[in-house]
Amino acid sequence: EAGVTQFPSHSVIEKGQTVTLRCDPISGHDNLYWYRRVMGKEIKFLLHFVKESKQDESGMPNNRFLAERTGGTYSTLKVQPAELEDSGVYFCASSLKTEQYFGPGTRLTVT
Amino acid sequence: AQSVTQLGSHVSVSEGALVLLRCNYSSSVPPYLFWYVQYPNQGLQLLLKYTSAATLVKGINGFEAEFKKSETSFHLTKPSAHMSDAAEYFCAVSENDYKLSFGAGTTVTVRA
């Protein structure tokens, strides 16, 4: 069974540009989560989808971040425009019930 | 509000020695508690989970953790460290079993 996959593994963009991160959850997992780890800090919750609906987006930092999960399968997280403080590792996780399975993360560097 | 404090950002142990990683939590309701491990270039992997069924939780790779309500702690231990245990370990708490709050992580190095 394939695990959670994320694309790209690494992205380097300039301040002001747009980046879209993609997450493919484990097949059949209705729950999908986004987390972020900024350099040297804790992993922080961003939001939670149940199928295509946003269940909790209390962790989204501001309106430059937009998450979607059309059709309830894969999800994208768009940052527009990117700022220097957006640099970090973005993790996606999925779950059937309680145990969350994490992807390897996307390392985003904004210069 | 839920939060986690991990004591010690780096721990170095000798191969065969006890591994002890400390975690204290704060939660307004009976919490779910987790330990995750991240090996280089990989995602987080669940080591074990506390869900109030038993205070001593056994996980994968010989790790276990004990829930102590009076101390609000959930320390992770392994009796004998192996070189393959070198990784970063995260303690996490959840009040609703979906939104995880993580500690800052503890990097474990194992000396031969």
JSON list of N, CA, C and O in Angstrom, two decimals, chain B residues 82-108:
[
{"chain": "B", "resi": 82, "resn": "HIS", "atom": "N", "xyz": [19.99, 1.31, 20.20]},
{"chain": "B", "resi": 82, "resn": "HIS", "atom": "CA", "xyz": [20.64, 0.72, 19.04]},
{"chain": "B", "resi": 82, "resn": "HIS", "atom": "C", "xyz": [21.01, 1.85, 18.10]},
{"chain": "B", "resi": 82, "resn": "HIS", "atom": "O", "xyz": [20.37, 2.91, 18.09]},
{"chain": "B", "resi": 83, "resn": "MET", "atom": "N", "xyz": [22.02, 1.61, 17.29]},
{"chain": "B", "resi": 83, "resn": "MET", "atom": "CA", "xyz": [22.46, 2.66, 16.36]},
{"chain": "B", "resi": 83, "resn": "MET", "atom": "C", "xyz": [21.30, 3.15, 15.48]},
{"chain": "B", "resi": 83, "resn": "MET", "atom": "O", "xyz": [21.23, 4.33, 15.13]},
{"chain": "B", "resi": 84, "resn": "SER", "atom": "N", "xyz": [20.39, 2.26, 15.16]},
{"chain": "B", "resi": 84, "resn": "SER", "atom": "CA", "xyz": [19.27, 2.62, 14.29]},
{"chain": "B", "resi": 84, "resn": "SER", "atom": "C", "xyz": [18.24, 3.53, 14.97]},
{"chain": "B", "resi": 84, "resn": "SER", "atom": "O", "xyz": [17.31, 4.00, 14.32]},
{"chain": "B", "resi": 85, "resn": "ASP", "atom": "N", "xyz": [18.41, 3.76, 16.27]},
{"chain": "B", "resi": 85, "resn": "ASP", "atom": "CA", "xyz": [17.49, 4.65, 16.99]},
{"chain": "B", "resi": 85, "resn": "ASP", "atom": "C", "xyz": [17.83, 6.12, 16.80]},
{"chain": "B", "resi": 85, "resn": "ASP", "atom": "O", "xyz": [17.09, 7.00, 17.25]},
{"chain": "B", "resi": 86, "resn": "ALA", "atom": "N", "xyz": [18.94, 6.40, 16.15]},
{"chain": "B", "resi": 86, "resn": "ALA", "atom": "CA", "xyz": [19.32, 7.79, 15.90]},
{"chain": "B", "resi": 86, "resn": "ALA", "atom": "C", "xyz": [18.29, 8.44, 14.98]},
{"chain": "B", "resi": 86, "resn": "ALA", "atom": "O", "xyz": [18.08, 8.00, 13.85]},
{"chain": "B", "resi": 87, "resn": "ALA", "atom": "N", "xyz": [17.62, 9.46, 15.49]},
{"chain": "B", "resi": 87, "resn": "ALA", "atom": "CA", "xyz": [16.52, 10.10, 14.77]},
{"chain": "B", "resi": 87, "resn": "ALA", "atom": "C", "xyz": [16.04, 11.28, 15.60]},
{"chain": "B", "resi": 87, "resn": "ALA", "atom": "O", "xyz": [16.59, 11.57, 16.67]},
{"chain": "B", "resi": 88, "resn": "GLU", "atom": "N", "xyz": [15.01, 11.96, 15.11]},
{"chain": "B", "resi": 88, "resn": "GLU", "atom": "CA", "xyz": [14.37, 13.01, 15.88]},
{"chain": "B", "resi": 88, "resn": "GLU", "atom": "C", "xyz": [13.02, 12.49, 16.37]},
{"chain": "B", "resi": 88, "resn": "GLU", "atom": "O", "xyz": [12.28, 11.88, 15.60]},
{"chain": "B", "resi": 89, "resn": "TYR", "atom": "N", "xyz": [12.74, 12.75, 17.64]},
{"chain": "B", "resi": 89, "resn": "TYR", "atom": "CA", "xyz": [11.54, 12.23, 18.28]},
{"chain": "B", "resi": 89, "resn": "TYR", "atom": "C", "xyz": [10.64, 13.38, 18.70]},
{"chain": "B", "resi": 89, "resn": "TYR", "atom": "O", "xyz": [11.11, 14.38, 19.25]},
{"chain": "B", "resi": 90, "resn": "PHE", "atom": "N", "xyz": [9.35, 13.20, 18.45]},
{"chain": "B", "resi": 90, "resn": "PHE", "atom": "CA", "xyz": [8.37, 14.24, 18.77]},
{"chain": "B", "resi": 90, "resn": "PHE", "atom": "C", "xyz": [7.28, 13.69, 19.66]},
{"chain": "B", "resi": 90, "resn": "PHE", "atom": "O", "xyz": [6.69, 12.64, 19.36]},
{"chain": "B", "resi": 91, "resn": "CYS", "atom": "N", "xyz": [7.00, 14.41, 20.71]},
{"chain": "B", "resi": 91, "resn": "CYS", "atom": "CA", "xyz": [5.85, 14.13, 21.56]},
{"chain": "B", "resi": 91, "resn": "CYS", "atom": "C", "xyz": [4.70, 15.02, 21.07]},
{"chain": "B", "resi": 91, "resn": "CYS", "atom": "O", "xyz": [4.93, 16.16, 20.66]},
{"chain": "B", "resi": 92, "resn": "ALA", "atom": "N", "xyz": [3.48, 14.49, 21.09]},
{"chain": "B", "resi": 92, "resn": "ALA", "atom": "CA", "xyz": [2.34, 15.27, 20.62]},
{"chain": "B", "resi": 92, "resn": "ALA", "atom": "C", "xyz": [1.13, 14.98, 21.50]},
{"chain": "B", "resi": 92, "resn": "ALA", "atom": "O", "xyz": [0.99, 13.89, 22.05]},
{"chain": "B", "resi": 93, "resn": "VAL", "atom": "N", "xyz": [0.26, 15.97, 21.60]},
{"chain": "B", "resi": 93, "resn": "VAL", "atom": "CA", "xyz": [-0.98, 15.85, 22.38]},
{"chain": "B", "resi": 93, "resn": "VAL", "atom": "C", "xyz": [-2.15, 16.25, 21.51]},
{"chain": "B", "resi": 93, "resn": "VAL", "atom": "O", "xyz": [-2.02, 17.09, 20.61]},
{"chain": "B", "resi": 94, "resn": "SER", "atom": "N", "xyz": [-3.29, 15.65, 21.78]},
{"chain": "B", "resi": 94, "resn": "SER", "atom": "CA", "xyz": [-4.51, 16.02, 21.08]},
{"chain": "B", "resi": 94, "resn": "SER", "atom": "C", "xyz": [-5.68, 15.92, 22.04]},
{"chain": "B", "resi": 94, "resn": "SER", "atom": "O", "xyz": [-5.80, 14.95, 22.78]},
{"chain": "B", "resi": 95, "resn": "GLU", "atom": "N", "xyz": [-6.53, 16.93, 22.00]},
{"chain": "B", "resi": 95, "resn": "GLU", "atom": "CA", "xyz": [-7.72, 16.91, 22.84]},
{"chain": "B", "resi": 95, "resn": "GLU", "atom": "C", "xyz": [-8.91, 16.31, 22.11]},
{"chain": "B", "resi": 95, "resn": "GLU", "atom": "O", "xyz": [-9.93, 16.00, 22.72]},
{"chain": "B", "resi": 96, "resn": "ASN", "atom": "N", "xyz": [-8.81, 16.19, 20.80]},
{"chain": "B", "resi": 96, "resn": "ASN", "atom": "CA", "xyz": [-9.95, 15.72, 20.02]},
{"chain": "B", "resi": 96, "resn": "ASN", "atom": "C", "xyz": [-9.59, 14.62, 19.05]},
{"chain": "B", "resi": 96, "resn": "ASN", "atom": "O", "xyz": [-10.38, 14.28, 18.20]},
{"chain": "B", "resi": 97, "resn": "ASP", "atom": "N", "xyz": [-8.38, 14.11, 19.17]},
{"chain": "B", "resi": 97, "resn": "ASP", "atom": "CA", "xyz": [-7.91, 12.98, 18.38]},
{"chain": "B", "resi": 97, "resn": "ASP", "atom": "C", "xyz": [-7.75, 13.29, 16.91]},
{"chain": "B", "resi": 97, "resn": "ASP", "atom": "O", "xyz": [-7.67, 12.39, 16.08]},
{"chain": "B", "resi": 98, "resn": "TYR", "atom": "N", "xyz": [-7.70, 14.58, 16.53]},
{"chain": "B", "resi": 98, "resn": "TYR", "atom": "CA", "xyz": [-7.31, 14.83, 15.16]},
{"chain": "B", "resi": 98, "resn": "TYR", "atom": "C", "xyz": [-6.30, 15.97, 15.05]},
{"chain": "B", "resi": 98, "resn": "TYR", "atom": "O", "xyz": [-5.37, 15.92, 14.27]},
{"chain": "B", "resi": 99, "resn": "LYS", "atom": "N", "xyz": [-6.43, 17.00, 15.84]},
{"chain": "B", "resi": 99, "resn": "LYS", "atom": "CA", "xyz": [-5.51, 18.14, 15.76]},
{"chain": "B", "resi": 99, "resn": "LYS", "atom": "C", "xyz": [-4.37, 17.90, 16.74]},
{"chain": "B", "resi": 99, "resn": "LYS", "atom": "O", "xyz": [-4.55, 17.96, 17.95]},
{"chain": "B", "resi": 100, "resn": "LEU", "atom": "N", "xyz": [-3.19, 17.63, 16.18]},
{"chain": "B", "resi": 100, "resn": "LEU", "atom": "CA", "xyz": [-2.02, 17.35, 17.01]},
{"chain": "B", "resi": 100, "resn": "LEU", "atom": "C", "xyz": [-1.25, 18.62, 17.32]},
{"chain": "B", "resi": 100, "resn": "LEU", "atom": "O", "xyz": [-1.03, 19.45, 16.44]},
{"chain": "B", "resi": 101, "resn": "SER", "atom": "N", "xyz": [-0.81, 18.73, 18.59]},
{"chain": "B", "resi": 101, "resn": "SER", "atom": "CA", "xyz": [0.11, 19.79, 18.99]},
{"chain": "B", "resi": 101, "resn": "SER", "atom": "C", "xyz": [1.42, 19.10, 19.36]},
{"chain": "B", "resi": 101, "resn": "SER", "atom": "O", "xyz": [1.44, 18.23, 20.23]},
{"chain": "B", "resi": 102, "resn": "PHE", "atom": "N", "xyz": [2.49, 19.50, 18.69]},
{"chain": "B", "resi": 102, "resn": "PHE", "atom": "CA", "xyz": [3.78, 18.84, 18.85]},
{"chain": "B", "resi": 102, "resn": "PHE", "atom": "C", "xyz": [4.70, 19.61, 19.78]},
{"chain": "B", "resi": 102, "resn": "PHE", "atom": "O", "xyz": [4.65, 20.84, 19.87]},
{"chain": "B", "resi": 103, "resn": "GLY", "atom": "N", "xyz": [5.61, 18.86, 20.39]},
{"chain": "B", "resi": 103, "resn": "GLY", "atom": "CA", "xyz": [6.73, 19.48, 21.06]},
{"chain": "B", "resi": 103, "resn": "GLY", "atom": "C", "xyz": [7.79, 19.86, 20.04]},
{"chain": "B", "resi": 103, "resn": "GLY", "atom": "O", "xyz": [7.65, 19.58, 18.85]},
{"chain": "B", "resi": 104, "resn": "ALA", "atom": "N", "xyz": [8.85, 20.49, 20.52]},
{"chain": "B", "resi": 104, "resn": "ALA", "atom": "CA", "xyz": [9.89, 21.01, 19.62]},
{"chain": "B", "resi": 104, "resn": "ALA", "atom": "C", "xyz": [10.79, 19.92, 19.06]},
{"chain": "B", "resi": 104, "resn": "ALA", "atom": "O", "xyz": [11.57, 20.17, 18.15]},
{"chain": "B", "resi": 105, "resn": "GLY", "atom": "N", "xyz": [10.69, 18.71, 19.60]},
{"chain": "B", "resi": 105, "resn": "GLY", "atom": "CA", "xyz": [11.48, 17.61, 19.09]},
{"chain": "B", "resi": 105, "resn": "GLY", "atom": "C", "xyz": [12.77, 17.41, 19.87]},
{"chain": "B", "resi": 105, "resn": "GLY", "atom": "O", "xyz": [13.35, 18.36, 20.40]},
{"chain": "B", "resi": 106, "resn": "THR", "atom": "N", "xyz": [13.21, 16.16, 19.94]},
{"chain": "B", "resi": 106, "resn": "THR", "atom": "CA", "xyz": [14.48, 15.80, 20.58]},
{"chain": "B", "resi": 106, "resn": "THR", "atom": "C", "xyz": [15.27, 14.94, 19.60]},
{"chain": "B", "resi": 106, "resn": "THR", "atom": "O", "xyz": [14.77, 13.91, 19.14]},
{"chain": "B", "resi": 107, "resn": "THR", "atom": "N", "xyz": [16.47, 15.39, 19.29]},
{"chain": "B", "resi": 107, "resn": "THR", "atom": "CA", "xyz": [17.33, 14.63, 18.39]},
{"chain": "B", "resi": 107, "resn": "THR", "atom": "C", "xyz": [18.18, 13.68, 19.22]},
{"chain": "B", "resi": 107, "resn": "THR", "atom": "O", "xyz": [18.87, 14.10, 20.16]},
{"chain": "B", "resi": 108, "resn": "VAL", "atom": "N", "xyz": [18.13, 12.42, 18.87]},
{"chain": "B", "resi": 108, "resn": "VAL", "atom": "CA", "xyz": [18.89, 11.39, 19.58]},
{"chain": "B", "resi": 108, "resn": "VAL", "atom": "C", "xyz": [20.07, 10.95, 18.72]},
{"chain": "B", "resi": 108, "resn": "VAL", "atom": "O", "xyz": [19.90, 10.61, 17.54]}
]
